[in-house]
Amino acid sequence: MLGKLFLTSLAVFGAVKAQANPCSAKSIKIETQSDLDGLVTCTTISGDLVLGPNLVTATINTIRTIKGDLIVANAVNLQTLIAPELASIEGTFNMTSLTVLGTLTFNSLKSVGQIYWQTLPALTTLGFAAQVTQADKVTITDTILESLDGINLVSVQQFNINNNRYLKEVTVQLTNITDSLAIEFNSPSVAASFPNLTWANNATFRSCGSVSLPVLASVNGSLGFFENTFESLVTPKLTEVGTGTGGGDITFANNTALTNVSMPLLTQIYGTLQFVNDSQVREITGFPKLSVVHGSIDISGEFDEADFPAIKDVRGGFNLQTTAQFNCTDFDQLQGGVVKGSYVCSGAVTNPGTEGTDPTTNGGSGDSGKKNSAGRFTANKSFAAIPALILLVALL
Ligand SMILES: *[C@@H]1O[C@H](CO)[C@@H](O)[C@H](O)[C@H]1NC(C)=O
Ligand SMILES: *[C@@H]1O[C@H](CO)[C@@H](O)[C@H](O)[C@H]1NC(C)=O
Ligand SMILES: *[C@@H]1O[C@H](CO)[C@@H](O)[C@H](O)[C@H]1NC(C)=O
Ligand SMILES: *[C@@H]1O[C@H](CO)[C@@H](O)[C@H](O)[C@H]1NC(C)=O
Ligand SMILES: *[C@@H]1O[C@H](CO)[C@@H](O)[C@H](O)[C@H]1NC(C)=O
Ligand SMILES: *[C@@H]1O[C@H](CO)[C@@H](O)[C@H](O)[C@H]1NC(C)=O
Ligand SMILES: *[C@@H]1O[C@H](CO)[C@@H](O)[C@H](O)[C@H]1NC(C)=O
Ligand SMILES: *[C@@H]1O[C@H](CO)[C@@H](O)[C@H](O)[C@H]1NC(C)=O
Ligand SMILES: *[C@@H]1O[C@H](CO)[C@@H](O)[C@H](O)[C@H]1NC(C)=O
Ligand SMILES: *[C@@H]1O[C@H](CO)[C@@H](O)[C@H](O)[C@H]1NC(C)=O
């Protein structure tokens, strides 16, 4: 009895205290607009602001800073959310499952710890007049946003934009993405443009209509292009992909319209360079400076020309399988010297396979295409000559 009384008085005390200073509560739960209006004295909220499920329109007045999270989840009737003064959300701006939210107007918002928006099927545009220029992590998934105008970041850890089926453009002035970049499953025509991006850790582009990376110089992890609809991909400034400790691949897979890849300055890859299922690629000749591959070169498809004129060290294997007639003579000289791992080169293969598959079981003849003549390939003769010399010395 005594204990219960004690607890009750504590609760009353807590409530009174919260009422006395609502701005510094750990978490404020809002059910109605008048709850929001009750915060009129607050310019800074110390904790989280959590908007309940029954709101239809909500206006967050006077508050300039939320030190915790702004959470709006499962408010299925919420049509309009307005926060004219709010400039900074230090925690997560979490909007999840807001079925009819069509108006989002945060005209002062500039800085957010983390943007996490999921399932916003009525939101087409952002009313972010001031533009969000700072955020550590951004995840925007399953919305009908047509553009990300209003979000223009310089640096971010994670930038993950996926399943936004009307999203036609992603253009951000990011210069550095320290953790991961993923643009996946948006509108098939989405133009992904990163005009200032020089450094990325891991980057994945899936089902994009175009990808522009004009100043990207270095990728610390992997760089992958999957199921895109563009014809051409150029990274004019890219020199290196991966690290000695973590590897780092360049992958082109299932890009059905791709014809031309050009990476004119790429010199070193710490993982594998792979082309697979890119049915329109006829030439793999866009790697004029590639000299060291710590993983493998694994190219399969329907190309009739491949060229790695600067190659001098492939620590993994070499797999070339193509449906076209292909003269492997020059590549054969890389075997055992330049190429340290297993070596396969085969033209006229019915179902060209990736590294580890046997061209004879893929419908090829199994010999390394010496009978074929249509393929052209130029190896760097000064390097190609080295293994032959070593072989000669070994024989003597
Ligand atoms: C956002 O809110 C939803 C619903 O409350 C929750 O399931 C999810 O974990 C939250 N996400 C983040 C990143 O805070
Ligand atoms: C990008 O960020 C990473 C990790 O913080 C850092 O190592 C790298 O130097 C930065 N690169 C540029 C160009 O700012
Ligand atoms: C991005 O590059 C453009 C020119 O390409 C430049 O005008 C702009 O200031 C750059 N933005 C940042 C944030 O560096
Ligand atoms: C980097 O990308 C590769 C392949 O695209 C993936 O397997 C790996 O998990 C990613 N790493 C990080 C840290 O996101
Ligand atoms: C680069 O990648 C390596 C290997 O995955 C990782 O250990 C390192 O932290 C990354 N560097 C940066 C600056 O993120
Ligand atoms: C390419 O597409 C096929 C068929 O849709 C799929 O099975 C495969 O996993 C895809 N490959 C990659 C590397 O994404
Ligand atoms: C491929 O792209 C590069 C760089 O844009 C260009 O110089 C080259 O002519 C293109 N090749 C083909 C076959 O389109
Ligand atoms: C290539 O495409 C075929 C058919 O779509 C699929 O079965 C296969 O898994 C793909 N291969 C890879 C390595 O993605
Ligand atoms: C071929 O190798 C030589 C010897 O190292 C080098 O000087 C030359 O630049 C290479 N050629 C090409 C086209 O990379
Ligand atoms: C294949 O290429 C080599 C070296 O370029 C050449 O000597 C040989 O005649 C070619 N084979 C055929 C069948 O064209």
Coordinates of C-alpha atoms and ligand atoms in Angstrom, one line a residue:
M1 CA 0.0 0.0 0.0
L2 CA 2.7 2.4 1.0
G3 CA 4.7 1.4 -2.0
K4 CA 1.8 2.1 -4.4
L5 CA 1.2 5.4 -2.9
F6 CA 4.8 6.3 -3.2
L7 CA 4.9 5.3 -6.8
T8 CA 1.7 7.3 -7.6
S9 CA 3.1 10.4 -6.0
L10 CA 6.3 9.9 -8.0
A11 CA 4.3 9.7 -11.2
V12 CA 2.4 12.8 -10.3
F13 CA 5.6 14.5 -9.5
G14 CA 7.0 13.4 -12.9
A15 CA 4.0 14.7 -14.8
V16 CA 4.1 18.0 -13.1
K17 CA 7.7 18.3 -13.8
A18 CA 7.2 17.4 -17.4
Q19 CA 4.4 20.0 -17.6
A20 CA 6.7 22.5 -16.1
N21 CA 9.3 22.0 -18.7
P22 CA 8.0 20.0 -21.6
C23 CA 10.9 21.0 -23.8
S24 CA 13.4 18.9 -21.9
A25 CA 11.4 15.7 -21.7
K26 CA 13.2 12.5 -22.9
S27 CA 10.3 11.8 -25.3
I28 CA 7.2 13.7 -26.1
K29 CA 4.3 11.9 -27.6
I30 CA 1.9 13.9 -29.7
E31 CA -1.7 12.8 -30.3
T32 CA -3.4 16.0 -31.5
Q33 CA -2.5 19.4 -32.9
S34 CA -3.2 20.9 -29.5
D35 CA -0.5 18.7 -28.0
L36 CA 1.8 20.3 -30.5
D37 CA 0.5 23.8 -29.7
G38 CA 1.3 23.1 -26.1
L39 CA 5.0 23.1 -27.0
V40 CA 4.8 26.8 -28.1
T41 CA 7.4 27.8 -25.5
C42 CA 10.0 25.4 -26.9
T43 CA 12.5 26.3 -29.5
T44 CA 14.6 23.3 -28.6
I45 CA 13.3 19.8 -27.8
S46 CA 15.9 17.9 -25.8
G47 CA 14.6 14.4 -26.6
D48 CA 12.4 12.7 -29.2
L49 CA 9.3 14.1 -30.7
V50 CA 6.9 11.2 -31.6
L51 CA 3.8 11.9 -33.6
G52 CA 0.9 9.6 -33.0
P53 CA -1.2 7.7 -35.5
N54 CA -4.4 9.8 -35.4
L55 CA -3.1 13.1 -36.8
V56 CA -4.5 14.4 -40.1
T57 CA -2.6 17.6 -40.4
A58 CA 0.2 18.6 -38.1
T59 CA 2.2 21.8 -37.8
I60 CA 5.3 21.9 -35.6
N61 CA 5.5 25.6 -34.7
T62 CA 8.3 27.5 -33.0
I63 CA 10.6 24.5 -32.6
R64 CA 14.0 25.1 -34.3
T65 CA 16.0 22.1 -33.0
I66 CA 15.1 18.5 -32.0
K67 CA 18.1 17.0 -30.3
G68 CA 16.6 13.5 -30.4
D69 CA 14.5 11.8 -33.2
L70 CA 11.4 13.0 -35.0
I71 CA 9.4 9.9 -35.4
V72 CA 6.2 9.7 -37.5
A73 CA 5.1 6.1 -38.0
N74 CA 1.9 4.5 -39.1
A75 CA -0.1 7.7 -39.1
V76 CA -2.3 6.5 -41.9
N77 CA -4.5 9.6 -42.0
L78 CA -1.7 12.1 -41.9
Q79 CA -1.9 14.2 -45.1
T80 CA 0.2 17.3 -44.2
L81 CA 3.2 17.8 -42.1
I82 CA 4.6 21.3 -41.7
A83 CA 7.5 22.6 -39.6
P84 CA 8.3 26.2 -40.6
E85 CA 11.0 26.9 -38.1
L86 CA 12.7 23.5 -37.7
A87 CA 16.3 23.7 -38.9
S88 CA 17.9 20.8 -37.2
I89 CA 17.0 17.2 -36.2
E90 CA 20.1 15.8 -34.5
G91 CA 18.7 12.2 -34.3
T92 CA 16.7 10.3 -36.9
F93 CA 14.0 11.9 -39.0
N94 CA 12.0 8.7 -39.3
M95 CA 8.9 8.6 -41.4
T96 CA 7.5 5.1 -41.9
S97 CA 4.2 4.0 -43.5
L98 CA 2.5 7.3 -44.0
T99 CA -0.1 6.2 -46.6
V100 CA -1.6 9.5 -47.5
L101 CA 1.1 12.0 -46.6
G102 CA 1.2 14.3 -49.6
T103 CA 2.6 17.6 -48.2
L104 CA 5.8 17.8 -46.4
T105 CA 7.0 21.4 -45.8
F106 CA 10.1 22.0 -43.7
N107 CA 11.3 25.2 -45.2
S108 CA 14.1 25.8 -42.7
L109 CA 15.5 22.3 -42.4
K110 CA 19.2 22.1 -43.1
S111 CA 20.7 19.4 -40.9
V112 CA 19.5 15.9 -40.0
G113 CA 21.5 13.1 -38.2
Q114 CA 19.8 10.4 -40.2
I115 CA 17.1 10.5 -42.8
Y116 CA 15.1 7.2 -42.7
W117 CA 11.9 7.3 -44.9
Q118 CA 10.1 4.1 -45.7
T119 CA 6.8 3.6 -47.5
L120 CA 5.5 7.0 -48.3
P121 CA 3.2 6.2 -51.2
A122 CA 1.6 9.6 -51.6
L123 CA 4.6 11.9 -51.3
T124 CA 5.9 13.2 -54.7
T125 CA 7.9 16.2 -53.7
L126 CA 9.8 17.6 -50.8
G127 CA 9.1 21.2 -49.5
F128 CA 12.6 21.8 -48.2
A129 CA 13.3 25.3 -49.3
A130 CA 16.5 25.7 -47.3
Q131 CA 17.8 22.4 -48.5
V132 CA 19.2 19.7 -46.3
T133 CA 22.9 20.0 -46.7
Q134 CA 24.0 17.8 -43.8
A135 CA 23.1 14.2 -42.9
D136 CA 25.2 11.3 -41.8
K137 CA 22.9 8.6 -43.3
V138 CA 20.1 8.7 -45.8
T139 CA 17.8 5.8 -46.6
I140 CA 14.8 6.5 -48.8
T141 CA 12.8 3.5 -49.8
D142 CA 9.4 2.8 -51.3
T143 CA 8.2 6.3 -52.0
I144 CA 6.7 8.0 -55.1
L145 CA 9.2 10.9 -54.9
E146 CA 10.0 12.1 -58.4
S147 CA 13.1 13.9 -57.3
L148 CA 15.2 14.5 -54.3
D149 CA 15.3 18.3 -54.8
G150 CA 15.7 19.7 -51.3
I151 CA 18.4 17.2 -50.2
N152 CA 21.8 18.3 -51.3
L153 CA 24.6 16.9 -49.2
V154 CA 28.3 17.4 -49.3
S155 CA 29.4 14.4 -47.3
V156 CA 27.5 11.4 -46.1
Q157 CA 28.3 7.9 -44.6
Q158 CA 25.4 6.0 -46.2
F159 CA 23.3 7.0 -49.2
N160 CA 20.7 4.4 -50.0
I161 CA 17.9 5.2 -52.4
N162 CA 15.9 2.2 -53.4
N163 CA 12.5 1.1 -54.7
N164 CA 11.2 4.6 -55.5
R165 CA 9.5 3.8 -58.7
Y166 CA 8.8 7.3 -59.9
L167 CA 12.2 8.7 -59.0
K168 CA 13.8 9.9 -62.3
E169 CA 16.7 11.8 -61.0
V170 CA 19.2 11.6 -58.2
T171 CA 21.7 14.5 -58.3
V172 CA 23.7 15.4 -55.2
Q173 CA 26.8 17.4 -54.7
L174 CA 28.3 14.7 -52.5
T175 CA 32.1 14.7 -52.6
N176 CA 32.7 11.8 -50.3
I177 CA 30.6 8.8 -49.3
T178 CA 32.4 7.2 -46.5
D179 CA 30.5 4.0 -46.1
S180 CA 28.1 2.9 -48.8
L181 CA 26.2 4.3 -51.8
A182 CA 23.4 2.3 -53.3
I183 CA 20.9 3.4 -56.0
E184 CA 18.7 0.5 -56.7
F185 CA 15.3 -0.5 -58.1
N186 CA 14.0 3.0 -58.7
S187 CA 12.4 4.2 -61.9
P188 CA 14.2 2.3 -64.7
S189 CA 15.1 5.7 -66.3
V190 CA 16.6 7.2 -63.1
A191 CA 19.5 9.4 -63.9
A192 CA 22.1 9.0 -61.1
S193 CA 24.5 11.9 -61.1
F194 CA 27.3 12.6 -58.7
P195 CA 29.1 15.6 -60.2
N196 CA 31.4 16.2 -57.2
L197 CA 32.0 12.7 -55.9
T198 CA 35.7 11.9 -55.7
W199 CA 35.8 9.2 -53.1
A200 CA 33.4 6.3 -52.3
N201 CA 33.7 3.3 -50.1
N202 CA 31.3 0.9 -51.7
A203 CA 29.0 1.8 -54.6
T204 CA 26.2 -0.1 -56.2
F205 CA 24.1 1.0 -59.1
R206 CA 21.1 -1.2 -60.1
S207 CA 18.5 -0.6 -62.7
C208 CA 19.6 3.0 -63.5
G209 CA 19.0 4.8 -66.7
S210 CA 22.3 6.6 -66.5
V211 CA 25.1 7.0 -64.1
S212 CA 27.5 10.0 -64.1
L213 CA 30.6 9.9 -62.0
P214 CA 32.8 12.5 -63.7
V215 CA 35.3 13.1 -60.9
L216 CA 35.3 9.8 -59.0
A217 CA 38.9 9.0 -58.4
S218 CA 39.0 6.2 -55.9
V219 CA 36.7 3.5 -54.6
N220 CA 37.8 1.9 -51.3
G221 CA 35.4 -1.1 -51.6
S222 CA 33.6 -2.5 -54.6
L223 CA 31.9 -0.8 -57.5
G224 CA 29.0 -2.7 -59.0
F225 CA 26.7 -2.1 -62.0
F226 CA 23.7 -4.5 -62.2
E227 CA 20.6 -4.6 -64.5
N228 CA 21.1 -1.1 -65.7
T229 CA 19.6 0.2 -68.9
F230 CA 22.3 2.6 -70.0
E231 CA 24.5 2.0 -73.0
S232 CA 27.6 3.5 -71.9
L233 CA 29.5 4.1 -68.7
V234 CA 32.6 6.2 -68.3
T235 CA 34.7 7.0 -65.2
P236 CA 37.2 9.4 -66.6
K237 CA 39.1 9.9 -63.3
L238 CA 38.9 6.6 -61.6
T239 CA 42.4 5.2 -60.9
E240 CA 42.0 2.6 -58.2
V241 CA 39.3 0.2 -56.7
G242 CA 39.7 -1.6 -53.4
T243 CA 42.3 -2.0 -50.7
G244 CA 44.9 -4.6 -49.9
T245 CA 42.9 -5.7 -46.8
G246 CA 39.4 -5.7 -48.1
G247 CA 39.7 -6.4 -51.8
G248 CA 37.3 -4.5 -54.1
D249 CA 35.6 -5.7 -57.3
I250 CA 34.3 -4.0 -60.4
T251 CA 31.3 -5.8 -61.6
F252 CA 29.1 -5.4 -64.7
A253 CA 26.3 -7.9 -64.6
N254 CA 23.0 -8.2 -66.5
N255 CA 23.3 -4.7 -68.1
T256 CA 21.3 -5.6 -71.2
A257 CA 21.9 -2.4 -73.2
L258 CA 25.5 -1.8 -72.3
T259 CA 27.9 -1.5 -75.2
N260 CA 30.7 0.7 -74.0
V261 CA 32.7 0.8 -70.7
S262 CA 35.6 3.2 -70.5
M263 CA 37.9 3.5 -67.5
P264 CA 40.8 5.3 -69.1
L265 CA 42.9 5.9 -66.0
L266 CA 42.1 2.7 -64.0
T267 CA 45.4 1.1 -63.1
Q268 CA 44.8 -1.1 -60.1
I269 CA 41.9 -3.3 -58.8
Y270 CA 42.3 -5.1 -55.5
G271 CA 39.6 -7.6 -56.3
T272 CA 38.1 -9.0 -59.5
L273 CA 37.1 -7.3 -62.8
Q274 CA 33.9 -9.1 -64.0
F275 CA 31.7 -8.8 -67.0
V276 CA 28.8 -11.2 -67.0
N277 CA 25.5 -11.3 -68.9
D278 CA 26.0 -8.0 -70.6
S279 CA 24.7 -9.2 -73.9
Q280 CA 25.4 -6.1 -76.1
V281 CA 29.0 -5.7 -75.1
R282 CA 31.1 -6.4 -78.2
E283 CA 34.4 -4.9 -77.0
I284 CA 36.0 -4.9 -73.6
T285 CA 38.7 -2.4 -74.5
G286 CA 38.1 0.4 -72.1
F287 CA 40.9 -0.4 -69.7
P288 CA 44.1 0.9 -71.4
K289 CA 46.0 1.5 -68.2
L290 CA 44.9 -1.5 -66.1
S291 CA 48.1 -3.1 -64.9
V292 CA 47.5 -4.9 -61.6
V293 CA 44.5 -7.0 -60.7
H294 CA 44.8 -8.6 -57.2
G295 CA 41.8 -10.8 -57.9
S296 CA 40.8 -12.2 -61.3
I297 CA 39.8 -11.0 -64.7
D298 CA 36.6 -12.8 -65.3
I299 CA 34.9 -11.8 -68.6
S300 CA 32.1 -13.8 -70.2
G301 CA 29.6 -12.8 -72.9
E302 CA 29.3 -12.2 -76.6
F303 CA 32.2 -9.9 -77.2
D304 CA 34.6 -10.3 -80.1
E305 CA 37.3 -8.1 -78.8
A306 CA 39.1 -7.7 -75.5
D307 CA 42.2 -5.7 -74.8
F308 CA 44.3 -5.2 -71.7
P309 CA 47.4 -3.5 -73.1
A310 CA 49.0 -2.5 -69.8
I311 CA 48.3 -5.7 -67.8
K312 CA 51.4 -7.0 -66.0
D313 CA 50.1 -8.8 -62.9
V314 CA 46.9 -10.8 -62.3
R315 CA 47.2 -12.5 -58.9
G316 CA 44.0 -14.5 -59.4
G317 CA 42.8 -16.3 -62.5
F318 CA 41.9 -15.3 -66.0
N319 CA 38.6 -16.4 -67.5
L320 CA 37.5 -15.4 -70.9
Q321 CA 34.5 -17.2 -72.5
T322 CA 32.6 -15.7 -75.4
T323 CA 30.1 -16.8 -78.0
A324 CA 32.2 -15.1 -80.7
Q325 CA 35.1 -16.6 -82.5
F326 CA 38.1 -15.5 -80.6
N327 CA 41.8 -15.7 -81.1
C328 CA 43.4 -16.4 -77.7
T329 CA 47.0 -16.6 -78.8
D330 CA 48.1 -13.4 -77.2
F331 CA 46.2 -14.0 -73.9
D332 CA 47.7 -17.5 -73.8
Q333 CA 51.1 -15.9 -73.3
L334 CA 49.9 -14.4 -70.0
Q335 CA 49.3 -17.9 -68.5
G336 CA 51.6 -18.8 -65.6
G337 CA 53.5 -15.5 -65.7
V338 CA 51.2 -12.5 -65.6
V339 CA 48.3 -14.6 -64.6
K340 CA 49.1 -16.4 -61.4
G341 CA 45.8 -18.4 -61.0
S342 CA 43.9 -20.7 -63.3
Y343 CA 43.6 -19.7 -67.0
V344 CA 40.8 -20.2 -69.4
C345 CA 40.3 -18.5 -72.7
S346 CA 37.7 -19.9 -75.1
G347 CA 35.8 -18.5 -78.1
A348 CA 32.7 -20.0 -79.8
V349 CA 31.2 -21.1 -76.4
T350 CA 27.4 -21.6 -76.6
N351 CA 26.8 -20.5 -72.9
P352 CA 29.8 -18.6 -71.8
G353 CA 30.4 -19.0 -68.0
T354 CA 32.1 -17.2 -65.2
E355 CA 35.4 -18.2 -63.6
G356 CA 35.4 -21.8 -62.4
T357 CA 33.1 -23.1 -65.1
D358 CA 34.5 -25.3 -67.9
P359 CA 34.0 -23.9 -71.4
T360 CA 33.5 -27.5 -72.8
T361 CA 30.5 -28.0 -70.5
N362 CA 29.3 -24.6 -71.6
G363 CA 29.1 -25.7 -75.2
G364 CA 32.6 -24.8 -76.3
S365 CA 35.3 -26.8 -78.0
G366 CA 37.7 -26.5 -75.1
D367 CA 40.8 -25.5 -77.1
S368 CA 41.7 -22.0 -76.5
G369 CA 40.3 -20.7 -79.7
K370 CA 43.5 -21.0 -81.8
K371 CA 41.4 -22.0 -84.8
N372 CA 39.3 -18.8 -84.6
S373 CA 40.4 -15.7 -86.2
A374 CA 37.8 -13.0 -85.7
G375 CA 39.0 -11.9 -82.3
R376 CA 41.5 -9.2 -81.9
F377 CA 43.6 -8.8 -78.8
T378 CA 46.7 -6.8 -78.1
A379 CA 48.7 -7.8 -75.0
N380 CA 51.6 -5.6 -73.9
K381 CA 54.3 -7.5 -75.7
S382 CA 57.1 -6.5 -73.3
F383 CA 55.2 -8.1 -70.4
A384 CA 53.8 -10.9 -72.5
A385 CA 57.4 -11.8 -73.3
I386 CA 58.4 -12.3 -69.7
P387 CA 56.6 -15.6 -69.0
A388 CA 57.9 -17.0 -72.2
L389 CA 61.4 -16.2 -71.2
I390 CA 60.9 -17.7 -67.7
L391 CA 59.5 -20.8 -69.3
L392 CA 62.6 -21.0 -71.6
V393 CA 65.0 -20.6 -68.6
A394 CA 63.1 -23.3 -66.7
L395 CA 63.3 -25.6 -69.7
L396 CA 67.0 -25.2 -69.9
Ligands
LIG1 C1 11.7 4.0 -37.9 O1 10.4 3.7 -37.3 C2 9.9 2.4 -37.5 C3 8.5 2.4 -36.9 O2 8.5 2.8 -35.6 C4 10.9 1.4 -36.9 O3 10.4 0.1 -37.1 C5 12.2 1.6 -37.5 O4 13.1 0.7 -36.9 C6 12.7 3.0 -37.4 N1 13.9 3.1 -38.2 C7 15.0 3.8 -37.8 C8 16.2 3.8 -38.7 O5 15.0 4.4 -36.8
LIG2 C1 36.7 10.5 -47.7 O1 36.4 10.0 -46.4 C2 37.3 8.9 -46.0 C3 36.9 8.4 -44.7 O2 36.7 9.3 -43.8 C4 38.7 9.5 -46.0 O3 39.6 8.5 -45.7 C5 39.1 10.1 -47.3 O4 40.3 10.7 -47.3 C6 38.0 11.1 -47.8 N1 38.3 11.5 -49.1 C7 38.2 12.7 -49.5 C8 38.5 13.0 -51.0 O5 37.8 13.6 -48.8
LIG3 C1 30.2 20.7 -57.3 O1 30.8 21.0 -58.6 C2 30.3 22.1 -59.2 C3 30.9 22.2 -60.6 O2 30.9 21.0 -61.2 C4 30.5 23.4 -58.4 O3 29.9 24.5 -59.0 C5 30.0 23.2 -57.0 O4 30.3 24.3 -56.2 C6 30.5 21.9 -56.4 N1 29.9 21.7 -55.1 C7 30.6 21.3 -54.0 C8 29.8 21.2 -52.8 O5 31.8 21.2 -54.1
LIG4 C1 30.2 -3.8 -50.7 O1 29.6 -4.3 -51.9 C2 29.8 -5.7 -52.0 C3 29.3 -6.1 -53.4 O2 28.6 -5.1 -54.1 C4 29.0 -6.3 -50.9 O3 29.1 -7.7 -51.0 C5 29.5 -5.8 -49.6 O4 28.8 -6.4 -48.5 C6 29.5 -4.3 -49.5 N1 30.1 -3.9 -48.3 C7 29.6 -2.9 -47.5 C8 30.4 -2.6 -46.3 O5 28.6 -2.4 -47.8
LIG5 C1 38.6 0.9 -46.8 O1 38.4 -0.5 -46.8 C2 39.0 -1.2 -45.9 C3 38.8 -2.7 -46.2 O2 37.4 -3.0 -46.2 C4 38.6 -0.8 -44.5 O3 39.2 -1.6 -43.5 C5 38.8 0.7 -44.3 O4 38.3 1.1 -43.1 C6 38.2 1.5 -45.4 N1 38.6 2.8 -45.3 C7 37.8 3.8 -45.0 C8 38.5 5.2 -44.9 O5 36.6 3.7 -44.8
LIG6 C1 21.6 -11.7 -63.3 O1 20.3 -12.0 -63.6 C2 19.9 -13.4 -63.3 C3 18.5 -13.7 -63.8 O2 17.6 -12.6 -63.4 C4 20.1 -13.6 -61.8 O3 19.8 -14.9 -61.5 C5 21.5 -13.3 -61.4 O4 21.7 -13.4 -60.0 C6 21.9 -11.9 -61.8 N1 23.3 -11.7 -61.6 C7 23.8 -10.7 -60.8 C8 25.3 -10.8 -60.6 O5 23.1 -9.9 -60.3
LIG7 C1 33.4 4.4 -75.7 O1 33.4 5.5 -74.9 C2 34.7 6.2 -75.0 C3 34.7 7.3 -74.0 O2 33.5 8.1 -74.0 C4 34.8 6.8 -76.4 O3 36.0 7.4 -76.5 C5 34.7 5.6 -77.4 O4 34.7 6.1 -78.7 C6 33.5 4.8 -77.2 N1 33.5 3.6 -78.0 C7 32.5 3.1 -78.6 C8 32.7 1.9 -79.4 O5 31.4 3.7 -78.6
LIG8 C1 23.1 -14.8 -66.4 O1 21.7 -14.7 -66.8 C2 21.1 -16.0 -66.7 C3 19.8 -15.9 -67.4 O2 19.1 -14.8 -67.1 C4 21.0 -16.5 -65.3 O3 20.5 -17.7 -65.2 C5 22.4 -16.5 -64.7 O4 22.3 -16.7 -63.3 C6 23.1 -15.2 -64.9 N1 24.5 -15.3 -64.4 C7 25.1 -14.5 -63.5 C8 26.4 -14.9 -63.1 O5 24.5 -13.5 -63.1
LIG9 C1 54.0 -2.0 -71.8 O1 55.0 -2.3 -70.8 C2 56.1 -1.5 -70.9 C3 57.2 -2.0 -69.9 O2 56.9 -1.8 -68.6 C4 55.7 -0.1 -70.5 O3 56.7 0.8 -70.5 C5 54.6 0.4 -71.4 O4 54.0 1.6 -71.0 C6 53.5 -0.6 -71.5 N1 52.6 -0.3 -72.6 C7 51.3 0.1 -72.4 C8 50.5 0.4 -73.6 O5 50.9 0.2 -71.3
LIG10 C1 46.0 -15.4 -83.7 O1 46.8 -14.3 -83.3 C2 48.2 -14.5 -83.4 C3 48.9 -13.4 -82.7 O2 48.4 -12.2 -83.0 C4 48.5 -14.7 -84.9 O3 49.9 -15.0 -85.0 C5 47.7 -15.8 -85.4 O4 47.9 -15.9 -86.8 C6 46.2 -15.7 -85.2 N1 45.5 -16.9 -85.5 C7 44.6 -16.9 -86.4 C8 44.0 -18.2 -86.7 O5 44.2 -15.9 -87.0

